[in-house]
Amino acid sequence: MKMAASAPSRVEPSSDQENGDNSLQIQQPFFLLHKAAPDKSDRKPSRRRITSSPPSPNKPGAAKSVDDDYSGDHSHEHLRMEAFQHAWSDVEATIEGVLRSIDSGTFEAIYSWISESFSIIRTHVSSGFSEISRSFPAAVESVSRRLFTGLVLTKNMELFDDLRTFEELGRFLRSHGCHVANLSSLDFLAKNGIGGCITSLLRQFLAASVDAPDMLTLSSWYNDQVNNDTPIILIIDDLERCCGSVLSDFILLLSEWVMKIPVVLIIGVATTPDRLRSIIQSEALQCLCPFKFNLGTLAERMDAVVEAILVKQCPGFFISHKVAVFMRNHFANHGGTMSSFIRALKIACVQHFSMEPFSFVLRGLIEEDIQRSKQGLLPKAIYNCASNISPCDRNKMDEEAVQKLVPEIIQLKRLHFLWSIVVLCLYEAGKYDKLHLLDLLCEALDPEVYASRVPGSFTQETRHTKASSPNDCFTHQHNFTMRKGGFISRAMRKVRDLAESHLLSLLKKWERHTADISEIHEKVKELQHMLKFEDCQQLKKDSMEIAKIHGLQSKSNLGRVTKRVNDKAASFLAYLIEKYMQPIECVPFHEIVCFKNVKKLQMALVGDSRRRIQVDLLESHKILSCSCCRNNNILLPSMHDTSIMYSSCQEHGDLVNLHDWYHSFKRILLFPNSKRRHKLKQSPLSKKQKFTDDSEKLSEVAIQSRFCRGVTELQIAGLLRMQSKRRPDFVQRVAFGL
Amino acid sequence: MLGWFLQKRKMGKDEVPLITRRTTRSSSATAISTKNNVVESTTSTNICSPSPIDLLYGGEPIDLDVLLSNFPGRHPQIRELLQILGPLNAPMLPVFVYGGPSTGKTGILLQLFRHLNRPFVYSSCRTCYSPRILFESVLNQLSYHQKNSTNGYSSVKRCEKPSDFVNFLREALVGIVKSLKENRRKSKSSKKLERSIDGNMVYLIFDKLELVKDWDKSSTILPLLFNLDSMLNIPEVGLIFISSTPPDTFYSSMGYIEPIPLYFPTYNEDDLRQILVRNQANPKLYSSFLDVVLRPFCRITRRLDELSAVFSPLFIEYCKPLNDLAIVPNEDLKRKLFSNLQPHISLFLNETFRVLSQSSLGAERTKDGEPRGSKSKVGTCEDSDELDFHMSTSAKYLLISAFLASRNPATLDASFFDSRGGSADGRKRRRKPSEMAKGQKEAEEQELLSKGPGSFPLERLLAIFQCITSVAEDSLGEEVQEEDSLEVEGQNNPLMSDVLLQLSTLCNANFIVKGGTCPLEGSTRYRSVVSEDLALKVAKSVKFPLAKYVYRR
């Protein structure tokens, strides 16, 4: 195994940078395990950050004020957290809305299918059906005993996002009068058998636990219901995790009862419907009458959420290019769920708000966003926030400074708005090439690309001269070098290649996006006119030409004309990019709103708990911070046993001789003197006898028991593996390197 | 067995006079009264307090002719059953009805009781999935108990132990038989009784008995059920067992008297035709349809439920070109319809073979006409090469490495994943020994095939994972740096970080199966159960040259 062989060489003490970040790292596993408790986990980083980070160049005064006065920091803290909560609740509401709108179409389709199949079930049950309350099955044909099953394809191997979706679906169907029960794979355990799922069913419907759960109970409950002209819907949210035999039994049971209890099954399938075949027995498969429904794919959801949060909405905070790239990579490589992306965003948000001294200003920004009608509100809001600061701060952050800040922030917002419009236009074009918004966003946020696009020549004057003639933007030759194969250039290329009908709809979408900015809006309209006009002309020409020559020429002609419009649209897009798409990092004062610290986000997201355990074991004194074991390099008997043992086993290869290990442990306990220890280590066995009779301080038994406990702890921590039968005196190291 | 049967019959006969002595006056009269009073019964049954009438099938009794015509191809079985059940009030031996699924066992028995108008208690071991529920279901029915909200959906008696069951059952049965006899007397005396019951026998039917074998307590329940007759020793009780497996699978030298076996064979083609044509609106058209399809499908399955499930969509397909469904097809039309149907037949034939026909049917339905779900377009344009669900990149690599770890013998790992990224070199090194000991290799390969995917420890999986991710990053790295410099520095091996989390996800999705061992020993073994197709798809989606690493010969 390559890993095992090469790993020991990489064992090295943690770097300086890690030592510096230790205070955060110690909290780190907790940060992962628990939700970030705002008062604890955020306070410390913020304090640390403020002392270590270089104050932002634009407002040294403000940063300094925080730095100077710690008591002021607390009130800031409070304001920041408030601002964060405010911003985040906005974001959350938006996300919920977006997801709901994505799902609603499928939900409607599912409901209409349910009512359709319910009516089919009811037609099978002829009137005067006397067997309904009896225990024996109805005398019906086998076809009508089939179970209508909706397979909802979630198209994501990770289930986590879809739990919410299925809950929503249940709520939706309940609101339409159906009786709904949500079952999860935990109800289909082999251990509980079929009784488990029936118990859970009855518990949900009857709202009381039944002594001996069976279907007869359910059927009599159903017949007691006032609204027993609606179906019973059972939602099983994860097919893959269910125990196949239990699920098959359940299906067979339901199919026996479907005439008496009109059940419609909805099963969530994470991978492919073919999996049904491998999970459910064939006899049960016979009973199903399945229909497929597709939920929105993860990519679609991501696009919609990113569009709503990072592009359209102004949540009062943005992410920088590097953060965006990191989040994208993390999502693609590990996340796999919407929730993980949102969590990453939330972590970024919380860190930004707690780190950025001016973040409380954002609250004003957001409020202004809500009441956009009142333009004058922003300075007031900022001032209000500023006046909440304790008096000792206020003298430093006076009104004047706030007043200076206000136009800058307004400008920032405006620029961002323009940027978002361009990104949206690009995205609309990119949709035809199946581009994802997050990829586009990453490129659009890249300040380097912007810098390369805007050589020194791109000054105010040139911009003015360029935009001077009204139609210039259509013939605009973009003078920036786009990255080859980049997403933006792909989108542009797509605009050039679009078919006419697509182009028309694309222009319509652009029109909608640009409605707020009249100067761009006009040009989009112009483009549309151009297309329509040439269309008409073409039609006229066509009708004339058709009489003369058929097909070929006119077609090529048509192609040429639309090509012309396509070119114009593309160069217009290039013009937009060049003029308006200014990444947030290139705007002054962006530090207030833009989260840039990738390292922190990475640390918060990628737990790396194994490494943490190893580092902590090797440097236990840093955590314990006791006075007795200060010395960095020497193992002292006052240290924790496990820590001593793990440090001493670093000298071994992947196999550790228990005997040697034990003796070095004993030596450390008995003779803390480092020099002697070093000498002894080279020939531990030869001097063994000497020490065995030397043990007056600690009895041999005590040391042995401590040693055993240490080994067991290391084993539980996953750093060791017990000896095999073949080599009883060796243990195997499992974890190598940091 | 026959001897015992005769003896029992004799015993029964001995007792019959006893019974008839009590009821002699009534026996002939009841038969008449039944027929007269059937009509009046409907309204009063609801009001009147529970009586043995609740144990009847319900509805009007049917004639034997109707019964026979309802079950074509089952006449001998029906007649034999009638014989076993015997005439009115004749005691019977337990019957064991068996035969494959959907051969009409349950249906015929129930309709037979409808015809005979005798009380019975039916419990299916599928619905009653545990001994307790089975016991309580029988007892509830015998005491006319309905679970409802007023009694908190509880049973009439709590009964978990077999011995309790026998006692309660005896109590209930004696009560019922008594009331049956009283009823008889009453009906004799007062002519205005609503509806009467034929005979004073009560029958207990246990359906789907084969399922009991899978219960944990089957070793006690099965003997109990088969011994029930001799344990109760009430001549007015008849026991009927229905199972889809033959009797040999139940009682092998368990020490109880074997019930009379009655076999329901699978339908033959003619029977199937008769059954299928029975309830059709246009029998002529349908039989011409059956001419075409029945034979090929019969070769695959003769189960009625499977066939009717396949035929119903196929018949719709068959009728598509027709405007008038009441038409009687002539030869010409038949030929036309056949040629129209032919492509579909092979499709459906395949699917019956692969069992799951419905899902693809659903897909087809989605395709034509009704759009299902807002994103139905995404689903229908399935590209067979593409993975149609989302996996994160590291999960994909992990899946590939698990697949490799399961497929390749562990001894070859070093040659596949040596330090040079090892594809070409490893191959050469591999080939030499294979030429040397070809026969041995082949045997090994055979063994590998027969064993299925192998299991592997976590460490091996992680080692392979690290190797293939490093290889992939090396090969991709150059392009990536050229094309988009979106890489963030400070991420040496971004795929490595939370592998264990991904592993648990894969386990949850049933792609990797975990062998149960003690986690403390650190020797948990995994096994990848993905098909090669899926693994190839996944590899393709991350552009990993999987074929290079899979061990073949």
PDB file of N, CA and C in Angstrom, chain A residues 3 109 131 134-137 141-142 146 155-158 211 213-214 217 220 240-241 256-257 272 275 288 290 298 300 325 328 332-334 483 606 715 721, chain B residues 54 56-57 122 127 129 132-133 141 147 153 158 208 279 308-309 358 365 373 375 388 390 392-394 459 466 483 486 494 497-498 502 505 508-510 520:
ATOM      1  N   MET A   3       0.158   4.317   0.416  1.00  0.00           N
ATOM      2  CA  MET A   3      -0.080   5.306   1.441  1.00  0.00           C
ATOM      3  C   MET A   3       0.688   4.966   2.703  1.00  0.00           C
ATOM      4  N   ALA A 109     -48.344  17.867  -9.932  1.00  0.00           N
ATOM      5  CA  ALA A 109     -48.471  16.695 -10.797  1.00  0.00           C
ATOM      6  C   ALA A 109     -48.744  15.449  -9.975  1.00  0.00           C
ATOM      7  N   GLU A 131     -67.597  -6.933   1.683  1.00  0.00           N
ATOM      8  CA  GLU A 131     -66.449  -7.520   2.377  1.00  0.00           C
ATOM      9  C   GLU A 131     -65.633  -6.488   3.130  1.00  0.00           C
ATOM     10  N   ARG A 134     -64.804  -7.154   6.554  1.00  0.00           N
ATOM     11  CA  ARG A 134     -64.491  -8.543   6.865  1.00  0.00           C
ATOM     12  C   ARG A 134     -63.008  -8.803   6.734  1.00  0.00           C
ATOM     13  N   SER A 135     -62.623  -9.935   7.231  1.00  0.00           N
ATOM     14  CA  SER A 135     -61.191 -10.202   7.241  1.00  0.00           C
ATOM     15  C   SER A 135     -60.710 -10.826   5.945  1.00  0.00           C
ATOM     16  N   PHE A 136     -61.643 -11.357   5.170  1.00  0.00           N
ATOM     17  CA  PHE A 136     -61.164 -12.046   3.962  1.00  0.00           C
ATOM     18  C   PHE A 136     -61.073 -11.093   2.780  1.00  0.00           C
ATOM     19  N   PRO A 137     -60.239 -11.421   1.845  1.00  0.00           N
ATOM     20  CA  PRO A 137     -60.032 -10.502   0.724  1.00  0.00           C
ATOM     21  C   PRO A 137     -61.237 -10.446  -0.195  1.00  0.00           C
ATOM     22  N   GLU A 141     -60.454  -9.071  -9.416  1.00  0.00           N
ATOM     23  CA  GLU A 141     -59.392  -9.498 -10.315  1.00  0.00           C
ATOM     24  C   GLU A 141     -58.051  -8.976  -9.818  1.00  0.00           C
ATOM     25  N   SER A 142     -57.034  -9.669 -10.235  1.00  0.00           N
ATOM     26  CA  SER A 142     -55.731  -9.331  -9.684  1.00  0.00           C
ATOM     27  C   SER A 142     -55.254  -7.953 -10.147  1.00  0.00           C
ATOM     28  N   ARG A 146     -53.588  -4.106  -7.712  1.00  0.00           N
ATOM     29  CA  ARG A 146     -52.268  -3.491  -7.815  1.00  0.00           C
ATOM     30  C   ARG A 146     -52.232  -2.159  -7.089  1.00  0.00           C
ATOM     31  N   LYS A 155     -32.814  12.153  -7.600  1.00  0.00           N
ATOM     32  CA  LYS A 155     -31.609  12.383  -8.401  1.00  0.00           C
ATOM     33  C   LYS A 155     -30.427  12.868  -7.600  1.00  0.00           C
ATOM     34  N   ASN A 156     -30.349  12.450  -6.394  1.00  0.00           N
ATOM     35  CA  ASN A 156     -29.185  12.793  -5.610  1.00  0.00           C
ATOM     36  C   ASN A 156     -28.928  11.654  -4.651  1.00  0.00           C
ATOM     37  N   MET A 157     -27.676  11.208  -4.634  1.00  0.00           N
ATOM     38  CA  MET A 157     -27.388  10.077  -3.782  1.00  0.00           C
ATOM     39  C   MET A 157     -27.542  10.453  -2.319  1.00  0.00           C
ATOM     40  N   GLU A 158     -27.182  11.682  -2.000  1.00  0.00           N
ATOM     41  CA  GLU A 158     -27.346  12.129  -0.625  1.00  0.00           C
ATOM     42  C   GLU A 158     -28.816  12.420  -0.398  1.00  0.00           C
ATOM     43  N   ASP A 211     -51.991  -1.616  20.752  1.00  0.00           N
ATOM     44  CA  ASP A 211     -51.345  -2.753  21.377  1.00  0.00           C
ATOM     45  C   ASP A 211     -50.829  -3.761  20.356  1.00  0.00           C
ATOM     46  N   PRO A 213     -50.712  -3.930  16.546  1.00  0.00           N
ATOM     47  CA  PRO A 213     -51.017  -3.208  15.317  1.00  0.00           C
ATOM     48  C   PRO A 213     -51.297  -4.144  14.139  1.00  0.00           C
ATOM     49  N   ASP A 214     -52.414  -3.976  13.504  1.00  0.00           N
ATOM     50  CA  ASP A 214     -52.652  -4.720  12.272  1.00  0.00           C
ATOM     51  C   ASP A 214     -53.473  -3.863  11.315  1.00  0.00           C
ATOM     52  N   THR A 217     -57.183  -2.685  12.063  1.00  0.00           N
ATOM     53  CA  THR A 217     -57.334  -1.456  12.834  1.00  0.00           C
ATOM     54  C   THR A 217     -57.364  -0.256  11.904  1.00  0.00           C
ATOM     55  N   SER A 220     -60.583  -0.060   9.949  1.00  0.00           N
ATOM     56  CA  SER A 220     -61.755   0.398  10.688  1.00  0.00           C
ATOM     57  C   SER A 220     -61.604   1.875  11.042  1.00  0.00           C
ATOM     58  N   GLU A 240     -33.594   3.238  -0.881  1.00  0.00           N
ATOM     59  CA  GLU A 240     -32.306   2.539  -0.845  1.00  0.00           C
ATOM     60  C   GLU A 240     -31.970   2.018   0.536  1.00  0.00           C
ATOM     61  N   ARG A 241     -32.419   2.709   1.555  1.00  0.00           N
ATOM     62  CA  ARG A 241     -32.010   2.299   2.890  1.00  0.00           C
ATOM     63  C   ARG A 241     -32.974   1.311   3.514  1.00  0.00           C
ATOM     64  N   GLU A 256     -53.043  -6.526  -0.644  1.00  0.00           N
ATOM     65  CA  GLU A 256     -54.197  -7.304  -0.228  1.00  0.00           C
ATOM     66  C   GLU A 256     -55.307  -6.413   0.289  1.00  0.00           C
ATOM     67  N   TRP A 257     -54.893  -5.279   0.815  1.00  0.00           N
ATOM     68  CA  TRP A 257     -55.876  -4.425   1.476  1.00  0.00           C
ATOM     69  C   TRP A 257     -56.316  -3.254   0.629  1.00  0.00           C
ATOM     70  N   THR A 272     -31.625   5.294  -9.220  1.00  0.00           N
ATOM     71  CA  THR A 272     -32.380   5.055 -10.430  1.00  0.00           C
ATOM     72  C   THR A 272     -33.539   4.114 -10.115  1.00  0.00           C
ATOM     73  N   ARG A 275     -33.218   0.388  -9.286  1.00  0.00           N
ATOM     74  CA  ARG A 275     -32.851  -0.139  -7.979  1.00  0.00           C
ATOM     75  C   ARG A 275     -34.011  -0.883  -7.334  1.00  0.00           C
ATOM     76  N   LEU A 288     -46.943  -3.613  -7.875  1.00  0.00           N
ATOM     77  CA  LEU A 288     -46.812  -2.170  -8.017  1.00  0.00           C
ATOM     78  C   LEU A 288     -47.272  -1.720  -9.388  1.00  0.00           C
ATOM     79  N   PRO A 290     -46.252   1.502 -10.985  1.00  0.00           N
ATOM     80  CA  PRO A 290     -45.494   2.709 -10.684  1.00  0.00           C
ATOM     81  C   PRO A 290     -45.538   3.797 -11.751  1.00  0.00           C
ATOM     82  N   LEU A 298     -30.395  18.537  -8.471  1.00  0.00           N
ATOM     83  CA  LEU A 298     -29.599  19.348  -7.563  1.00  0.00           C
ATOM     84  C   LEU A 298     -29.015  20.555  -8.290  1.00  0.00           C
ATOM     85  N   GLU A 300     -30.252  22.165 -10.793  1.00  0.00           N
ATOM     86  CA  GLU A 300     -31.275  23.197 -10.972  1.00  0.00           C
ATOM     87  C   GLU A 300     -31.515  23.971  -9.688  1.00  0.00           C
ATOM     88  N   VAL A 325     -14.954  30.199  -5.319  1.00  0.00           N
ATOM     89  CA  VAL A 325     -14.316  29.036  -5.936  1.00  0.00           C
ATOM     90  C   VAL A 325     -14.184  27.902  -4.927  1.00  0.00           C
ATOM     91  N   ARG A 328     -17.506  26.366  -4.449  1.00  0.00           N
ATOM     92  CA  ARG A 328     -17.896  25.549  -5.604  1.00  0.00           C
ATOM     93  C   ARG A 328     -17.173  24.209  -5.582  1.00  0.00           C
ATOM     94  N   ALA A 332     -18.745  20.531  -5.222  1.00  0.00           N
ATOM     95  CA  ALA A 332     -18.616  19.490  -6.241  1.00  0.00           C
ATOM     96  C   ALA A 332     -17.923  18.255  -5.687  1.00  0.00           C
ATOM     97  N   ASN A 333     -16.935  18.477  -4.840  1.00  0.00           N
ATOM     98  CA  ASN A 333     -16.147  17.335  -4.393  1.00  0.00           C
ATOM     99  C   ASN A 333     -16.752  16.609  -3.209  1.00  0.00           C
ATOM    100  N   HIS A 334     -17.287  17.359  -2.299  1.00  0.00           N
ATOM    101  CA  HIS A 334     -17.734  16.706  -1.065  1.00  0.00           C
ATOM    102  C   HIS A 334     -19.203  16.872  -0.791  1.00  0.00           C
ATOM    103  N   ARG A 483     -10.655  34.127 -21.115  1.00  0.00           N
ATOM    104  CA  ARG A 483      -9.955  32.874 -20.880  1.00  0.00           C
ATOM    105  C   ARG A 483     -10.502  31.811 -21.837  1.00  0.00           C
ATOM    106  N   VAL A 606     -14.057  21.832   6.532  1.00  0.00           N
ATOM    107  CA  VAL A 606     -13.368  20.547   6.465  1.00  0.00           C
ATOM    108  C   VAL A 606     -12.840  20.248   7.846  1.00  0.00           C
ATOM    109  N   GLN A 715      -6.437   2.872  20.459  1.00  0.00           N
ATOM    110  CA  GLN A 715      -7.156   2.002  19.535  1.00  0.00           C
ATOM    111  C   GLN A 715      -8.555   2.543  19.279  1.00  0.00           C
ATOM    112  N   ARG A 721      -4.171  -0.388  15.590  1.00  0.00           N
ATOM    113  CA  ARG A 721      -4.958  -1.587  15.399  1.00  0.00           C
ATOM    114  C   ARG A 721      -4.358  -2.696  16.236  1.00  0.00           C
TER     115      ARG A 721
ATOM    116  N   ASP B  54     -72.818 -13.141  11.049  1.00  0.00           N
ATOM    117  CA  ASP B  54     -71.659 -12.343  10.666  1.00  0.00           C
ATOM    118  C   ASP B  54     -70.540 -13.194  10.111  1.00  0.00           C
ATOM    119  N   LEU B  56     -70.938 -15.548   7.974  1.00  0.00           N
ATOM    120  CA  LEU B  56     -71.215 -15.985   6.599  1.00  0.00           C
ATOM    121  C   LEU B  56     -70.484 -15.090   5.620  1.00  0.00           C
ATOM    122  N   TYR B  57     -70.462 -15.518   4.384  1.00  0.00           N
ATOM    123  CA  TYR B  57     -69.751 -14.729   3.386  1.00  0.00           C
ATOM    124  C   TYR B  57     -70.421 -13.375   3.204  1.00  0.00           C
ATOM    125  N   TYR B 122     -61.932 -16.535   8.512  1.00  0.00           N
ATOM    126  CA  TYR B 122     -60.800 -16.487   7.592  1.00  0.00           C
ATOM    127  C   TYR B 122     -59.704 -15.644   8.205  1.00  0.00           C
ATOM    128  N   THR B 127     -51.730 -10.810   6.570  1.00  0.00           N
ATOM    129  CA  THR B 127     -52.277  -9.719   7.358  1.00  0.00           C
ATOM    130  C   THR B 127     -51.971  -9.921   8.834  1.00  0.00           C
ATOM    131  N   TYR B 129     -49.474 -10.984  10.888  1.00  0.00           N
ATOM    132  CA  TYR B 129     -48.071 -11.273  10.643  1.00  0.00           C
ATOM    133  C   TYR B 129     -47.349 -11.793  11.875  1.00  0.00           C
ATOM    134  N   ARG B 132     -49.587 -13.525  17.754  1.00  0.00           N
ATOM    135  CA  ARG B 132     -50.579 -12.855  18.580  1.00  0.00           C
ATOM    136  C   ARG B 132     -51.700 -12.275  17.733  1.00  0.00           C
ATOM    137  N   ILE B 133     -51.304 -11.643  16.637  1.00  0.00           N
ATOM    138  CA  ILE B 133     -52.332 -11.029  15.802  1.00  0.00           C
ATOM    139  C   ILE B 133     -53.191 -12.097  15.135  1.00  0.00           C
ATOM    140  N   GLN B 141     -63.070 -12.550  15.405  1.00  0.00           N
ATOM    141  CA  GLN B 141     -64.117 -12.903  14.456  1.00  0.00           C
ATOM    142  C   GLN B 141     -65.129 -13.841  15.094  1.00  0.00           C
ATOM    143  N   LYS B 147     -62.915  -3.961  15.824  1.00  0.00           N
ATOM    144  CA  LYS B 147     -62.060  -2.924  16.409  1.00  0.00           C
ATOM    145  C   LYS B 147     -62.572  -1.576  15.948  1.00  0.00           C
ATOM    146  N   TYR B 153     -59.569   0.427  19.567  1.00  0.00           N
ATOM    147  CA  TYR B 153     -58.970  -0.484  18.575  1.00  0.00           C
ATOM    148  C   TYR B 153     -58.284  -1.663  19.251  1.00  0.00           C
ATOM    149  N   ARG B 158     -56.758 -10.358  25.054  1.00  0.00           N
ATOM    150  CA  ARG B 158     -55.326 -10.358  24.804  1.00  0.00           C
ATOM    151  C   ARG B 158     -54.853 -11.797  24.827  1.00  0.00           C
ATOM    152  N   LYS B 208     -52.351 -18.509   3.338  1.00  0.00           N
ATOM    153  CA  LYS B 208     -50.932 -18.126   3.224  1.00  0.00           C
ATOM    154  C   LYS B 208     -50.098 -18.738   4.351  1.00  0.00           C
ATOM    155  N   ASN B 279     -64.511 -11.977 -18.662  1.00  0.00           N
ATOM    156  CA  ASN B 279     -65.205 -10.723 -18.363  1.00  0.00           C
ATOM    157  C   ASN B 279     -64.933  -9.640 -19.394  1.00  0.00           C
ATOM    158  N   SER B 308     -52.374 -11.227 -16.712  1.00  0.00           N
ATOM    159  CA  SER B 308     -53.378 -10.183 -16.898  1.00  0.00           C
ATOM    160  C   SER B 308     -52.760  -8.804 -16.740  1.00  0.00           C
ATOM    161  N   ALA B 309     -51.721  -8.715 -15.910  1.00  0.00           N
ATOM    162  CA  ALA B 309     -51.044  -7.429 -15.788  1.00  0.00           C
ATOM    163  C   ALA B 309     -50.371  -7.040 -17.090  1.00  0.00           C
ATOM    164  N   GLN B 358     -43.672  -2.700 -15.044  1.00  0.00           N
ATOM    165  CA  GLN B 358     -44.510  -1.537 -14.776  1.00  0.00           C
ATOM    166  C   GLN B 358     -43.734  -0.234 -14.801  1.00  0.00           C
ATOM    167  N   ARG B 365     -45.557   5.973 -20.363  1.00  0.00           N
ATOM    168  CA  ARG B 365     -46.739   6.796 -20.241  1.00  0.00           C
ATOM    169  C   ARG B 365     -46.352   8.257 -20.054  1.00  0.00           C
ATOM    170  N   GLY B 373     -45.033  15.811 -13.847  1.00  0.00           N
ATOM    171  CA  GLY B 373     -43.981  16.525 -13.139  1.00  0.00           C
ATOM    172  C   GLY B 373     -43.413  17.603 -14.010  1.00  0.00           C
ATOM    173  N   LYS B 375     -40.514  18.481 -14.414  1.00  0.00           N
ATOM    174  CA  LYS B 375     -39.223  18.207 -15.048  1.00  0.00           C
ATOM    175  C   LYS B 375     -39.244  16.889 -15.806  1.00  0.00           C
ATOM    176  N   ASP B 388     -27.634   9.456 -14.043  1.00  0.00           N
ATOM    177  CA  ASP B 388     -28.779  10.353 -13.888  1.00  0.00           C
ATOM    178  C   ASP B 388     -29.099  10.660 -12.435  1.00  0.00           C
ATOM    179  N   HIS B 390     -27.134  12.649  -8.815  1.00  0.00           N
ATOM    180  CA  HIS B 390     -25.970  13.423  -8.423  1.00  0.00           C
ATOM    181  C   HIS B 390     -25.128  12.677  -7.395  1.00  0.00           C
ATOM    182  N   SER B 392     -21.225  13.463  -5.384  1.00  0.00           N
ATOM    183  CA  SER B 392     -20.093  14.378  -5.329  1.00  0.00           C
ATOM    184  C   SER B 392     -18.863  13.660  -5.878  1.00  0.00           C
ATOM    185  N   THR B 393     -17.885  14.454  -6.297  1.00  0.00           N
ATOM    186  CA  THR B 393     -16.742  13.867  -6.984  1.00  0.00           C
ATOM    187  C   THR B 393     -16.011  12.862  -6.108  1.00  0.00           C
ATOM    188  N   SER B 394     -15.838  13.195  -4.856  1.00  0.00           N
ATOM    189  CA  SER B 394     -15.090  12.254  -4.017  1.00  0.00           C
ATOM    190  C   SER B 394     -15.891  10.972  -3.813  1.00  0.00           C
ATOM    191  N   GLU B 459      -8.718  -0.067   5.041  1.00  0.00           N
ATOM    192  CA  GLU B 459      -7.414   0.495   4.697  1.00  0.00           C
ATOM    193  C   GLU B 459      -7.109   0.324   3.223  1.00  0.00           C
ATOM    194  N   GLN B 466      -6.660   6.865  -2.447  1.00  0.00           N
ATOM    195  CA  GLN B 466      -5.637   7.899  -2.537  1.00  0.00           C
ATOM    196  C   GLN B 466      -4.843   7.770  -3.827  1.00  0.00           C
ATOM    197  N   GLU B 483      -6.729  25.782 -18.131  1.00  0.00           N
ATOM    198  CA  GLU B 483      -8.065  26.226 -18.488  1.00  0.00           C
ATOM    199  C   GLU B 483      -8.670  27.172 -17.467  1.00  0.00           C
ATOM    200  N   LEU B 486      -9.081  28.348 -11.303  1.00  0.00           N
ATOM    201  CA  LEU B 486     -10.004  28.539 -10.200  1.00  0.00           C
ATOM    202  C   LEU B 486      -9.577  27.736  -8.977  1.00  0.00           C
ATOM    203  N   PRO B 494      -7.700  17.920  -2.071  1.00  0.00           N
ATOM    204  CA  PRO B 494      -9.029  18.355  -1.643  1.00  0.00           C
ATOM    205  C   PRO B 494     -10.032  17.213  -1.585  1.00  0.00           C
ATOM    206  N   SER B 497     -10.528  14.814   2.187  1.00  0.00           N
ATOM    207  CA  SER B 497     -10.807  15.232   3.563  1.00  0.00           C
ATOM    208  C   SER B 497     -11.859  14.408   4.298  1.00  0.00           C
ATOM    209  N   ASP B 498     -13.061  14.317   3.781  1.00  0.00           N
ATOM    210  CA  ASP B 498     -14.030  13.572   4.595  1.00  0.00           C
ATOM    211  C   ASP B 498     -14.502  12.308   3.880  1.00  0.00           C
ATOM    212  N   GLN B 502     -18.280  10.130   3.213  1.00  0.00           N
ATOM    213  CA  GLN B 502     -18.776   9.685   1.902  1.00  0.00           C
ATOM    214  C   GLN B 502     -18.996   8.178   1.900  1.00  0.00           C
ATOM    215  N   THR B 505     -22.210   7.403   3.293  1.00  0.00           N
ATOM    216  CA  THR B 505     -23.260   7.720   2.325  1.00  0.00           C
ATOM    217  C   THR B 505     -23.421   6.594   1.318  1.00  0.00           C
ATOM    218  N   ASN B 508     -25.118   3.769   2.776  1.00  0.00           N
ATOM    219  CA  ASN B 508     -26.545   4.017   2.911  1.00  0.00           C
ATOM    220  C   ASN B 508     -27.267   3.828   1.596  1.00  0.00           C
ATOM    221  N   ALA B 509     -26.602   4.188   0.522  1.00  0.00           N
ATOM    222  CA  ALA B 509     -27.245   4.074  -0.782  1.00  0.00           C
ATOM    223  C   ALA B 509     -27.144   2.658  -1.322  1.00  0.00           C
ATOM    224  N   ASN B 510     -26.619   1.763  -0.508  1.00  0.00           N
ATOM    225  CA  ASN B 510     -26.562   0.361  -0.885  1.00  0.00           C
ATOM    226  C   ASN B 510     -25.591   0.074  -2.018  1.00  0.00           C
ATOM    227  N   LEU B 520     -14.197  -2.274  17.032  1.00  0.00           N
ATOM    228  CA  LEU B 520     -12.997  -2.087  17.858  1.00  0.00           C
ATOM    229  C   LEU B 520     -11.807  -2.807  17.264  1.00  0.00           C
TER     230      LEU B 520
END
